[in-house]
Amino acid sequence: MNKINYALEGERQISELSSVKKDILLHCCCAPCASACMERIKESFNILAFFYNPNIPAEEYERRKSELIRFLSETGWGKLVECEHDEASFASVAKGLEACPEGGERCERCFELRLKRTAEAAKNLGVEYVATTLTLSPLKNASLINQIGERVCEKEGVTWLYSDFKKNDGYLRSCRLSKEHNLYRQNFCGCVYSRRNDINCS
């Protein structure tokens, strides 16, 4: 069975767009990841940055959010869409999976929680397209993320933009943009379990 090239699928979707920019709700995990993703799609979409990350503890969450706001202010590449920080939601989906290794079932549930909420928000806001910066990380399963995104968007009646943003030096570009804008680059994915395992998922 042939693997789907989600980077090419996303490029195909963009190539079929009209000259009029569409709005897109881009789920953002942090400013460094958002930087290269936004740069890649900003000519085709009006970007609304959705910082929904209940997996991230409060202090770290506020630090990452403030960096994203600063980056958006400096570049003008998008606007922040405010949302709740409901850590209890992540605790609920992670319950019983605390000892799972990174990339396992706990992460899959976390992806689904965040992308489902993003799709719901897009529907409520009347935004047609949804995407996520999560596929920029070399340590995250882009195929799984795209499958989840496609499923939750179909349920909400919005369009999932396929991506594998790490392709074509996307991750390296995020490193360069982070240096240019002096962005805080965290050394763990976000949740307390990834910090415990000392995994750099950014």
mmCIF file with all atom_site columns, C-alpha atoms in Angstrom:
data_model
loop_
_atom_site.group_PDB
_atom_site.id
_atom_site.type_symbol
_atom_site.label_atom_id
_atom_site.label_alt_id
_atom_site.label_comp_id
_atom_site.label_asym_id
_atom_site.label_entity_id
_atom_site.label_seq_id
_atom_site.pdbx_PDB_ins_code
_atom_site.Cartn_x
_atom_site.Cartn_y
_atom_site.Cartn_z
_atom_site.occupancy
_atom_site.B_iso_or_equiv
_atom_site.pdbx_formal_charge
_atom_site.auth_seq_id
_atom_site.auth_comp_id
_atom_site.auth_asym_id
_atom_site.auth_atom_id
_atom_site.pdbx_PDB_model_num
ATOM 1   C CA . MET A 1 1   ? 0.000   0.000  0.000  1.00 0.00 ? 1   MET A CA 1
ATOM 2   C CA . ASN A 1 2   ? 1.399   3.398  -1.024 1.00 0.00 ? 2   ASN A CA 1
ATOM 3   C CA . LYS A 1 3   ? 1.931   5.961  1.720  1.00 0.00 ? 3   LYS A CA 1
ATOM 4   C CA . ILE A 1 4   ? 0.130   9.249  1.209  1.00 0.00 ? 4   ILE A CA 1
ATOM 5   C CA . ASN A 1 5   ? 2.410   12.217 0.687  1.00 0.00 ? 5   ASN A CA 1
ATOM 6   C CA . TYR A 1 6   ? 0.533   14.746 2.799  1.00 0.00 ? 6   TYR A CA 1
ATOM 7   C CA . ALA A 1 7   ? 2.869   17.582 1.846  1.00 0.00 ? 7   ALA A CA 1
ATOM 8   C CA . LEU A 1 8   ? 1.953   17.096 -1.817 1.00 0.00 ? 8   LEU A CA 1
ATOM 9   C CA . GLU A 1 9   ? -1.726  16.705 -0.967 1.00 0.00 ? 9   GLU A CA 1
ATOM 10  C CA . GLY A 1 10  ? -1.669  20.046 0.818  1.00 0.00 ? 10  GLY A CA 1
ATOM 11  C CA . GLU A 1 11  ? 0.099   21.711 -2.103 1.00 0.00 ? 11  GLU A CA 1
ATOM 12  C CA . ARG A 1 12  ? -2.542  20.301 -4.446 1.00 0.00 ? 12  ARG A CA 1
ATOM 13  C CA . GLN A 1 13  ? -5.335  21.714 -2.294 1.00 0.00 ? 13  GLN A CA 1
ATOM 14  C CA . ILE A 1 14  ? -3.690  25.133 -2.276 1.00 0.00 ? 14  ILE A CA 1
ATOM 15  C CA . SER A 1 15  ? -3.120  25.059 -6.036 1.00 0.00 ? 15  SER A CA 1
ATOM 16  C CA . GLU A 1 16  ? -6.856  24.573 -6.553 1.00 0.00 ? 16  GLU A CA 1
ATOM 17  C CA . LEU A 1 17  ? -7.823  27.643 -4.531 1.00 0.00 ? 17  LEU A CA 1
ATOM 18  C CA . SER A 1 18  ? -9.137  30.736 -6.254 1.00 0.00 ? 18  SER A CA 1
ATOM 19  C CA . SER A 1 19  ? -7.193  33.995 -6.169 1.00 0.00 ? 19  SER A CA 1
ATOM 20  C CA . VAL A 1 20  ? -9.389  35.185 -3.297 1.00 0.00 ? 20  VAL A CA 1
ATOM 21  C CA . LYS A 1 21  ? -7.802  34.262 0.020  1.00 0.00 ? 21  LYS A CA 1
ATOM 22  C CA . LYS A 1 22  ? -9.725  31.909 2.290  1.00 0.00 ? 22  LYS A CA 1
ATOM 23  C CA . ASP A 1 23  ? -9.680  32.068 6.079  1.00 0.00 ? 23  ASP A CA 1
ATOM 24  C CA . ILE A 1 24  ? -7.906  29.223 7.834  1.00 0.00 ? 24  ILE A CA 1
ATOM 25  C CA . LEU A 1 25  ? -7.903  28.338 11.531 1.00 0.00 ? 25  LEU A CA 1
ATOM 26  C CA . LEU A 1 26  ? -4.368  27.165 12.213 1.00 0.00 ? 26  LEU A CA 1
ATOM 27  C CA . HIS A 1 27  ? -3.953  25.199 15.424 1.00 0.00 ? 27  HIS A CA 1
ATOM 28  C CA . CYS A 1 28  ? -0.646  26.402 16.856 1.00 0.00 ? 28  CYS A CA 1
ATOM 29  C CA . CYS A 1 29  ? 1.399   24.519 19.431 1.00 0.00 ? 29  CYS A CA 1
ATOM 30  C CA . CYS A 1 30  ? 4.073   27.225 19.807 1.00 0.00 ? 30  CYS A CA 1
ATOM 31  C CA . ALA A 1 31  ? 5.583   30.217 18.027 1.00 0.00 ? 31  ALA A CA 1
ATOM 32  C CA . PRO A 1 32  ? 8.636   28.383 16.585 1.00 0.00 ? 32  PRO A CA 1
ATOM 33  C CA . CYS A 1 33  ? 6.476   25.761 14.870 1.00 0.00 ? 33  CYS A CA 1
ATOM 34  C CA . ALA A 1 34  ? 3.926   28.354 13.789 1.00 0.00 ? 34  ALA A CA 1
ATOM 35  C CA . SER A 1 35  ? 6.600   30.522 12.164 1.00 0.00 ? 35  SER A CA 1
ATOM 36  C CA . ALA A 1 36  ? 7.538   28.234 9.271  1.00 0.00 ? 36  ALA A CA 1
ATOM 37  C CA . CYS A 1 37  ? 3.984   26.953 8.808  1.00 0.00 ? 37  CYS A CA 1
ATOM 38  C CA . MET A 1 38  ? 2.581   30.462 8.549  1.00 0.00 ? 38  MET A CA 1
ATOM 39  C CA . GLU A 1 39  ? 5.300   31.558 6.180  1.00 0.00 ? 39  GLU A CA 1
ATOM 40  C CA . ARG A 1 40  ? 4.410   28.676 3.886  1.00 0.00 ? 40  ARG A CA 1
ATOM 41  C CA . ILE A 1 41  ? 0.654   29.346 3.690  1.00 0.00 ? 41  ILE A CA 1
ATOM 42  C CA . LYS A 1 42  ? 0.305   33.097 4.285  1.00 0.00 ? 42  LYS A CA 1
ATOM 43  C CA . GLU A 1 43  ? 0.071   33.952 0.581  1.00 0.00 ? 43  GLU A CA 1
ATOM 44  C CA . SER A 1 44  ? -2.897  31.617 0.158  1.00 0.00 ? 44  SER A CA 1
ATOM 45  C CA . PHE A 1 45  ? -4.820  32.106 3.416  1.00 0.00 ? 45  PHE A CA 1
ATOM 46  C CA . ASN A 1 46  ? -5.859  34.677 5.972  1.00 0.00 ? 46  ASN A CA 1
ATOM 47  C CA . ILE A 1 47  ? -4.423  32.972 9.054  1.00 0.00 ? 47  ILE A CA 1
ATOM 48  C CA . LEU A 1 48  ? -6.258  32.809 12.354 1.00 0.00 ? 48  LEU A CA 1
ATOM 49  C CA . ALA A 1 49  ? -3.970  31.343 15.015 1.00 0.00 ? 49  ALA A CA 1
ATOM 50  C CA . PHE A 1 50  ? -5.765  29.045 17.456 1.00 0.00 ? 50  PHE A CA 1
ATOM 51  C CA . PHE A 1 51  ? -3.651  28.371 20.525 1.00 0.00 ? 51  PHE A CA 1
ATOM 52  C CA . TYR A 1 52  ? -5.592  25.507 22.058 1.00 0.00 ? 52  TYR A CA 1
ATOM 53  C CA . ASN A 1 53  ? -3.193  23.391 24.106 1.00 0.00 ? 53  ASN A CA 1
ATOM 54  C CA . PRO A 1 54  ? -4.729  22.090 27.352 1.00 0.00 ? 54  PRO A CA 1
ATOM 55  C CA . ASN A 1 55  ? -1.838  19.628 27.620 1.00 0.00 ? 55  ASN A CA 1
ATOM 56  C CA . ILE A 1 56  ? 0.557   22.433 28.552 1.00 0.00 ? 56  ILE A CA 1
ATOM 57  C CA . PRO A 1 57  ? 0.823   23.451 32.244 1.00 0.00 ? 57  PRO A CA 1
ATOM 58  C CA . ALA A 1 58  ? -0.266  27.027 32.994 1.00 0.00 ? 58  ALA A CA 1
ATOM 59  C CA . GLU A 1 59  ? 3.121   28.752 33.366 1.00 0.00 ? 59  GLU A CA 1
ATOM 60  C CA . GLU A 1 60  ? 4.551   27.174 30.212 1.00 0.00 ? 60  GLU A CA 1
ATOM 61  C CA . TYR A 1 61  ? 1.277   27.792 28.384 1.00 0.00 ? 61  TYR A CA 1
ATOM 62  C CA . GLU A 1 62  ? 1.395   31.528 29.114 1.00 0.00 ? 62  GLU A CA 1
ATOM 63  C CA . ARG A 1 63  ? 5.031   31.764 28.044 1.00 0.00 ? 63  ARG A CA 1
ATOM 64  C CA . ARG A 1 64  ? 4.351   30.054 24.714 1.00 0.00 ? 64  ARG A CA 1
ATOM 65  C CA . LYS A 1 65  ? 1.185   32.057 24.119 1.00 0.00 ? 65  LYS A CA 1
ATOM 66  C CA . SER A 1 66  ? 2.965   35.375 24.752 1.00 0.00 ? 66  SER A CA 1
ATOM 67  C CA . GLU A 1 67  ? 5.700   34.395 22.290 1.00 0.00 ? 67  GLU A CA 1
ATOM 68  C CA . LEU A 1 68  ? 3.095   33.556 19.650 1.00 0.00 ? 68  LEU A CA 1
ATOM 69  C CA . ILE A 1 69  ? 1.378   36.908 20.213 1.00 0.00 ? 69  ILE A CA 1
ATOM 70  C CA . ARG A 1 70  ? 4.721   38.706 19.888 1.00 0.00 ? 70  ARG A CA 1
ATOM 71  C CA . PHE A 1 71  ? 5.558   36.835 16.693 1.00 0.00 ? 71  PHE A CA 1
ATOM 72  C CA . LEU A 1 72  ? 2.181   37.687 15.152 1.00 0.00 ? 72  LEU A CA 1
ATOM 73  C CA . SER A 1 73  ? 2.678   41.329 16.111 1.00 0.00 ? 73  SER A CA 1
ATOM 74  C CA . GLU A 1 74  ? 6.153   41.444 14.563 1.00 0.00 ? 74  GLU A CA 1
ATOM 75  C CA . THR A 1 75  ? 5.243   39.721 11.303 1.00 0.00 ? 75  THR A CA 1
ATOM 76  C CA . GLY A 1 76  ? 1.577   40.497 10.712 1.00 0.00 ? 76  GLY A CA 1
ATOM 77  C CA . TRP A 1 77  ? 1.196   36.945 9.382  1.00 0.00 ? 77  TRP A CA 1
ATOM 78  C CA . GLY A 1 78  ? -1.956  36.188 11.338 1.00 0.00 ? 78  GLY A CA 1
ATOM 79  C CA . LYS A 1 79  ? -4.326  37.059 14.164 1.00 0.00 ? 79  LYS A CA 1
ATOM 80  C CA . LEU A 1 80  ? -4.794  35.245 17.448 1.00 0.00 ? 80  LEU A CA 1
ATOM 81  C CA . VAL A 1 81  ? -8.147  33.634 18.205 1.00 0.00 ? 81  VAL A CA 1
ATOM 82  C CA . GLU A 1 82  ? -8.658  33.486 21.954 1.00 0.00 ? 82  GLU A CA 1
ATOM 83  C CA . CYS A 1 83  ? -9.749  30.212 23.544 1.00 0.00 ? 83  CYS A CA 1
ATOM 84  C CA . GLU A 1 84  ? -9.945  28.563 26.937 1.00 0.00 ? 84  GLU A CA 1
ATOM 85  C CA . HIS A 1 85  ? -7.096  26.767 28.660 1.00 0.00 ? 85  HIS A CA 1
ATOM 86  C CA . ASP A 1 86  ? -8.885  23.758 30.114 1.00 0.00 ? 86  ASP A CA 1
ATOM 87  C CA . GLU A 1 87  ? -6.167  21.542 31.561 1.00 0.00 ? 87  GLU A CA 1
ATOM 88  C CA . ALA A 1 88  ? -8.854  19.236 32.946 1.00 0.00 ? 88  ALA A CA 1
ATOM 89  C CA . SER A 1 89  ? -9.718  18.110 29.412 1.00 0.00 ? 89  SER A CA 1
ATOM 90  C CA . PHE A 1 90  ? -6.200  16.842 28.823 1.00 0.00 ? 90  PHE A CA 1
ATOM 91  C CA . ALA A 1 91  ? -6.048  15.213 32.251 1.00 0.00 ? 91  ALA A CA 1
ATOM 92  C CA . SER A 1 92  ? -9.230  13.350 31.377 1.00 0.00 ? 92  SER A CA 1
ATOM 93  C CA . VAL A 1 93  ? -7.978  11.921 28.067 1.00 0.00 ? 93  VAL A CA 1
ATOM 94  C CA . ALA A 1 94  ? -4.533  11.122 29.533 1.00 0.00 ? 94  ALA A CA 1
ATOM 95  C CA . LYS A 1 95  ? -5.928  9.314  32.585 1.00 0.00 ? 95  LYS A CA 1
ATOM 96  C CA . GLY A 1 96  ? -4.512  5.801  32.792 1.00 0.00 ? 96  GLY A CA 1
ATOM 97  C CA . LEU A 1 97  ? -1.976  6.536  30.042 1.00 0.00 ? 97  LEU A CA 1
ATOM 98  C CA . GLU A 1 98  ? 0.508   8.506  32.092 1.00 0.00 ? 98  GLU A CA 1
ATOM 99  C CA . ALA A 1 99  ? 3.246   5.874  31.640 1.00 0.00 ? 99  ALA A CA 1
ATOM 100 C CA . CYS A 1 100 ? 2.817   5.571  27.862 1.00 0.00 ? 100 CYS A CA 1
ATOM 101 C CA . PRO A 1 101 ? 5.914   6.374  25.825 1.00 0.00 ? 101 PRO A CA 1
ATOM 102 C CA . GLU A 1 102 ? 6.015   9.499  23.682 1.00 0.00 ? 102 GLU A CA 1
ATOM 103 C CA . GLY A 1 103 ? 4.197   8.932  20.426 1.00 0.00 ? 103 GLY A CA 1
ATOM 104 C CA . GLY A 1 104 ? 1.853   6.361  21.940 1.00 0.00 ? 104 GLY A CA 1
ATOM 105 C CA . GLU A 1 105 ? -1.843  6.317  22.739 1.00 0.00 ? 105 GLU A CA 1
ATOM 106 C CA . ARG A 1 106 ? -1.671  9.287  25.114 1.00 0.00 ? 106 ARG A CA 1
ATOM 107 C CA . CYS A 1 107 ? -0.290  11.469 22.324 1.00 0.00 ? 107 CYS A CA 1
ATOM 108 C CA . GLU A 1 108 ? -2.912  10.205 19.888 1.00 0.00 ? 108 GLU A CA 1
ATOM 109 C CA . ARG A 1 109 ? -5.682  11.172 22.302 1.00 0.00 ? 109 ARG A CA 1
ATOM 110 C CA . CYS A 1 110 ? -4.046  14.550 22.852 1.00 0.00 ? 110 CYS A CA 1
ATOM 111 C CA . PHE A 1 111 ? -3.920  15.210 19.096 1.00 0.00 ? 111 PHE A CA 1
ATOM 112 C CA . GLU A 1 112 ? -7.572  14.297 18.760 1.00 0.00 ? 112 GLU A CA 1
ATOM 113 C CA . LEU A 1 113 ? -8.598  16.504 21.681 1.00 0.00 ? 113 LEU A CA 1
ATOM 114 C CA . ARG A 1 114 ? -6.873  19.562 20.242 1.00 0.00 ? 114 ARG A CA 1
ATOM 115 C CA . LEU A 1 115 ? -7.851  19.040 16.611 1.00 0.00 ? 115 LEU A CA 1
ATOM 116 C CA . LYS A 1 116 ? -11.466 18.274 17.473 1.00 0.00 ? 116 LYS A CA 1
ATOM 117 C CA . ARG A 1 117 ? -11.716 21.521 19.422 1.00 0.00 ? 117 ARG A CA 1
ATOM 118 C CA . THR A 1 118 ? -10.086 23.401 16.530 1.00 0.00 ? 118 THR A CA 1
ATOM 119 C CA . ALA A 1 119 ? -12.555 21.964 14.011 1.00 0.00 ? 119 ALA A CA 1
ATOM 120 C CA . GLU A 1 120 ? -15.459 22.876 16.291 1.00 0.00 ? 120 GLU A CA 1
ATOM 121 C CA . ALA A 1 121 ? -14.137 26.417 16.639 1.00 0.00 ? 121 ALA A CA 1
ATOM 122 C CA . ALA A 1 122 ? -13.749 26.750 12.864 1.00 0.00 ? 122 ALA A CA 1
ATOM 123 C CA . LYS A 1 123 ? -17.349 25.709 12.356 1.00 0.00 ? 123 LYS A CA 1
ATOM 124 C CA . ASN A 1 124 ? -18.580 28.176 14.986 1.00 0.00 ? 124 ASN A CA 1
ATOM 125 C CA . LEU A 1 125 ? -16.506 30.989 13.475 1.00 0.00 ? 125 LEU A CA 1
ATOM 126 C CA . GLY A 1 126 ? -17.571 30.216 9.911  1.00 0.00 ? 126 GLY A CA 1
ATOM 127 C CA . VAL A 1 127 ? -13.990 29.435 8.866  1.00 0.00 ? 127 VAL A CA 1
ATOM 128 C CA . GLU A 1 128 ? -13.750 26.975 5.988  1.00 0.00 ? 128 GLU A CA 1
ATOM 129 C CA . TYR A 1 129 ? -10.225 25.575 6.423  1.00 0.00 ? 129 TYR A CA 1
ATOM 130 C CA . VAL A 1 130 ? -8.376  24.000 9.348  1.00 0.00 ? 130 VAL A CA 1
ATOM 131 C CA . ALA A 1 131 ? -4.708  23.012 9.714  1.00 0.00 ? 131 ALA A CA 1
ATOM 132 C CA . THR A 1 132 ? -2.172  22.385 12.460 1.00 0.00 ? 132 THR A CA 1
ATOM 133 C CA . THR A 1 133 ? 1.478   23.174 13.094 1.00 0.00 ? 133 THR A CA 1
ATOM 134 C CA . LEU A 1 134 ? 1.948   19.759 14.720 1.00 0.00 ? 134 LEU A CA 1
ATOM 135 C CA . THR A 1 135 ? 3.210   18.200 11.480 1.00 0.00 ? 135 THR A CA 1
ATOM 136 C CA . LEU A 1 136 ? 6.300   20.414 11.567 1.00 0.00 ? 136 LEU A CA 1
ATOM 137 C CA . SER A 1 137 ? 7.952   18.329 14.276 1.00 0.00 ? 137 SER A CA 1
ATOM 138 C CA . PRO A 1 138 ? 10.248  15.534 13.023 1.00 0.00 ? 138 PRO A CA 1
ATOM 139 C CA . LEU A 1 139 ? 9.192   13.535 16.103 1.00 0.00 ? 139 LEU A CA 1
ATOM 140 C CA . LYS A 1 140 ? 5.457   13.570 15.433 1.00 0.00 ? 140 LYS A CA 1
ATOM 141 C CA . ASN A 1 141 ? 3.522   11.185 13.213 1.00 0.00 ? 141 ASN A CA 1
ATOM 142 C CA . ALA A 1 142 ? 2.242   13.360 10.364 1.00 0.00 ? 142 ALA A CA 1
ATOM 143 C CA . SER A 1 143 ? 0.190   10.539 8.899  1.00 0.00 ? 143 SER A CA 1
ATOM 144 C CA . LEU A 1 144 ? -1.681  10.004 12.174 1.00 0.00 ? 144 LEU A CA 1
ATOM 145 C CA . ILE A 1 145 ? -2.218  13.739 12.649 1.00 0.00 ? 145 ILE A CA 1
ATOM 146 C CA . ASN A 1 146 ? -3.640  14.113 9.129  1.00 0.00 ? 146 ASN A CA 1
ATOM 147 C CA . GLN A 1 147 ? -5.958  11.145 9.593  1.00 0.00 ? 147 GLN A CA 1
ATOM 148 C CA . ILE A 1 148 ? -7.306  12.603 12.825 1.00 0.00 ? 148 ILE A CA 1
ATOM 149 C CA . GLY A 1 149 ? -7.632  16.063 11.314 1.00 0.00 ? 149 GLY A CA 1
ATOM 150 C CA . GLU A 1 150 ? -9.480  14.765 8.289  1.00 0.00 ? 150 GLU A CA 1
ATOM 151 C CA . ARG A 1 151 ? -11.904 12.802 10.471 1.00 0.00 ? 151 ARG A CA 1
ATOM 152 C CA . VAL A 1 152 ? -12.775 15.567 12.926 1.00 0.00 ? 152 VAL A CA 1
ATOM 153 C CA . CYS A 1 153 ? -13.130 18.163 10.168 1.00 0.00 ? 153 CYS A CA 1
ATOM 154 C CA . GLU A 1 154 ? -15.431 15.959 8.148  1.00 0.00 ? 154 GLU A CA 1
ATOM 155 C CA . LYS A 1 155 ? -17.656 15.625 11.194 1.00 0.00 ? 155 LYS A CA 1
ATOM 156 C CA . GLU A 1 156 ? -17.853 19.407 11.626 1.00 0.00 ? 156 GLU A CA 1
ATOM 157 C CA . GLY A 1 157 ? -18.302 20.156 7.923  1.00 0.00 ? 157 GLY A CA 1
ATOM 158 C CA . VAL A 1 158 ? -15.057 22.093 7.490  1.00 0.00 ? 158 VAL A CA 1
ATOM 159 C CA . THR A 1 159 ? -12.092 21.383 5.220  1.00 0.00 ? 159 THR A CA 1
ATOM 160 C CA . TRP A 1 160 ? -8.873  19.880 6.524  1.00 0.00 ? 160 TRP A CA 1
ATOM 161 C CA . LEU A 1 161 ? -5.703  21.195 4.885  1.00 0.00 ? 161 LEU A CA 1
ATOM 162 C CA . TYR A 1 162 ? -3.314  18.270 4.588  1.00 0.00 ? 162 TYR A CA 1
ATOM 163 C CA . SER A 1 163 ? 0.253   18.992 5.572  1.00 0.00 ? 163 SER A CA 1
ATOM 164 C CA . ASP A 1 164 ? 3.631   17.641 6.450  1.00 0.00 ? 164 ASP A CA 1
ATOM 165 C CA . PHE A 1 165 ? 5.225   20.960 7.221  1.00 0.00 ? 165 PHE A CA 1
ATOM 166 C CA . LYS A 1 166 ? 8.597   19.466 8.151  1.00 0.00 ? 166 LYS A CA 1
ATOM 167 C CA . LYS A 1 167 ? 9.098   18.489 4.501  1.00 0.00 ? 167 LYS A CA 1
ATOM 168 C CA . ASN A 1 168 ? 11.135  20.742 2.194  1.00 0.00 ? 168 ASN A CA 1
ATOM 169 C CA . ASP A 1 169 ? 13.284  21.915 5.120  1.00 0.00 ? 169 ASP A CA 1
ATOM 170 C CA . GLY A 1 170 ? 10.277  23.213 7.040  1.00 0.00 ? 170 GLY A CA 1
ATOM 171 C CA . TYR A 1 171 ? 11.734  22.294 10.414 1.00 0.00 ? 171 TYR A CA 1
ATOM 172 C CA . LEU A 1 172 ? 15.090  23.890 9.566  1.00 0.00 ? 172 LEU A CA 1
ATOM 173 C CA . ARG A 1 173 ? 13.276  27.019 8.426  1.00 0.00 ? 173 ARG A CA 1
ATOM 174 C CA . SER A 1 174 ? 11.485  27.195 11.768 1.00 0.00 ? 174 SER A CA 1
ATOM 175 C CA . CYS A 1 175 ? 14.872  27.093 13.512 1.00 0.00 ? 175 CYS A CA 1
ATOM 176 C CA . ARG A 1 176 ? 16.119  29.986 11.380 1.00 0.00 ? 176 ARG A CA 1
ATOM 177 C CA . LEU A 1 177 ? 12.980  32.056 11.926 1.00 0.00 ? 177 LEU A CA 1
ATOM 178 C CA . SER A 1 178 ? 13.169  31.385 15.653 1.00 0.00 ? 178 SER A CA 1
ATOM 179 C CA . LYS A 1 179 ? 16.697  32.759 15.684 1.00 0.00 ? 179 LYS A CA 1
ATOM 180 C CA . GLU A 1 180 ? 15.724  35.790 13.601 1.00 0.00 ? 180 GLU A CA 1
ATOM 181 C CA . HIS A 1 181 ? 12.863  36.657 15.956 1.00 0.00 ? 181 HIS A CA 1
ATOM 182 C CA . ASN A 1 182 ? 14.632  35.500 19.136 1.00 0.00 ? 182 ASN A CA 1
ATOM 183 C CA . LEU A 1 183 ? 11.774  33.097 19.908 1.00 0.00 ? 183 LEU A CA 1
ATOM 184 C CA . TYR A 1 184 ? 11.695  30.933 22.994 1.00 0.00 ? 184 TYR A CA 1
ATOM 185 C CA . ARG A 1 185 ? 12.227  27.327 21.854 1.00 0.00 ? 185 ARG A CA 1
ATOM 186 C CA . GLN A 1 186 ? 11.071  24.839 24.467 1.00 0.00 ? 186 GLN A CA 1
ATOM 187 C CA . ASN A 1 187 ? 12.906  21.531 24.947 1.00 0.00 ? 187 ASN A CA 1
ATOM 188 C CA . PHE A 1 188 ? 9.824   19.401 25.534 1.00 0.00 ? 188 PHE A CA 1
ATOM 189 C CA . CYS A 1 189 ? 6.545   18.769 23.742 1.00 0.00 ? 189 CYS A CA 1
ATOM 190 C CA . GLY A 1 190 ? 4.335   20.445 26.287 1.00 0.00 ? 190 GLY A CA 1
ATOM 191 C CA . CYS A 1 191 ? 2.754   18.047 28.753 1.00 0.00 ? 191 CYS A CA 1
ATOM 192 C CA . VAL A 1 192 ? 4.333   17.054 32.048 1.00 0.00 ? 192 VAL A CA 1
ATOM 193 C CA . TYR A 1 193 ? 4.939   13.537 30.741 1.00 0.00 ? 193 TYR A CA 1
ATOM 194 C CA . SER A 1 194 ? 7.068   14.689 27.806 1.00 0.00 ? 194 SER A CA 1
ATOM 195 C CA . ARG A 1 195 ? 9.045   16.900 30.166 1.00 0.00 ? 195 ARG A CA 1
ATOM 196 C CA . ARG A 1 196 ? 9.611   13.908 32.431 1.00 0.00 ? 196 ARG A CA 1
ATOM 197 C CA . ASN A 1 197 ? 10.993  11.959 29.481 1.00 0.00 ? 197 ASN A CA 1
ATOM 198 C CA . ASP A 1 198 ? 13.183  14.872 28.394 1.00 0.00 ? 198 ASP A CA 1
ATOM 199 C CA . ILE A 1 199 ? 11.931  14.683 24.812 1.00 0.00 ? 199 ILE A CA 1
ATOM 200 C CA . ASN A 1 200 ? 12.510  17.602 22.461 1.00 0.00 ? 200 ASN A CA 1
ATOM 201 C CA . CYS A 1 201 ? 9.425   17.580 20.232 1.00 0.00 ? 201 CYS A CA 1
ATOM 202 C CA . SER A 1 202 ? 9.595   21.125 18.928 1.00 0.00 ? 202 SER A CA 1
#
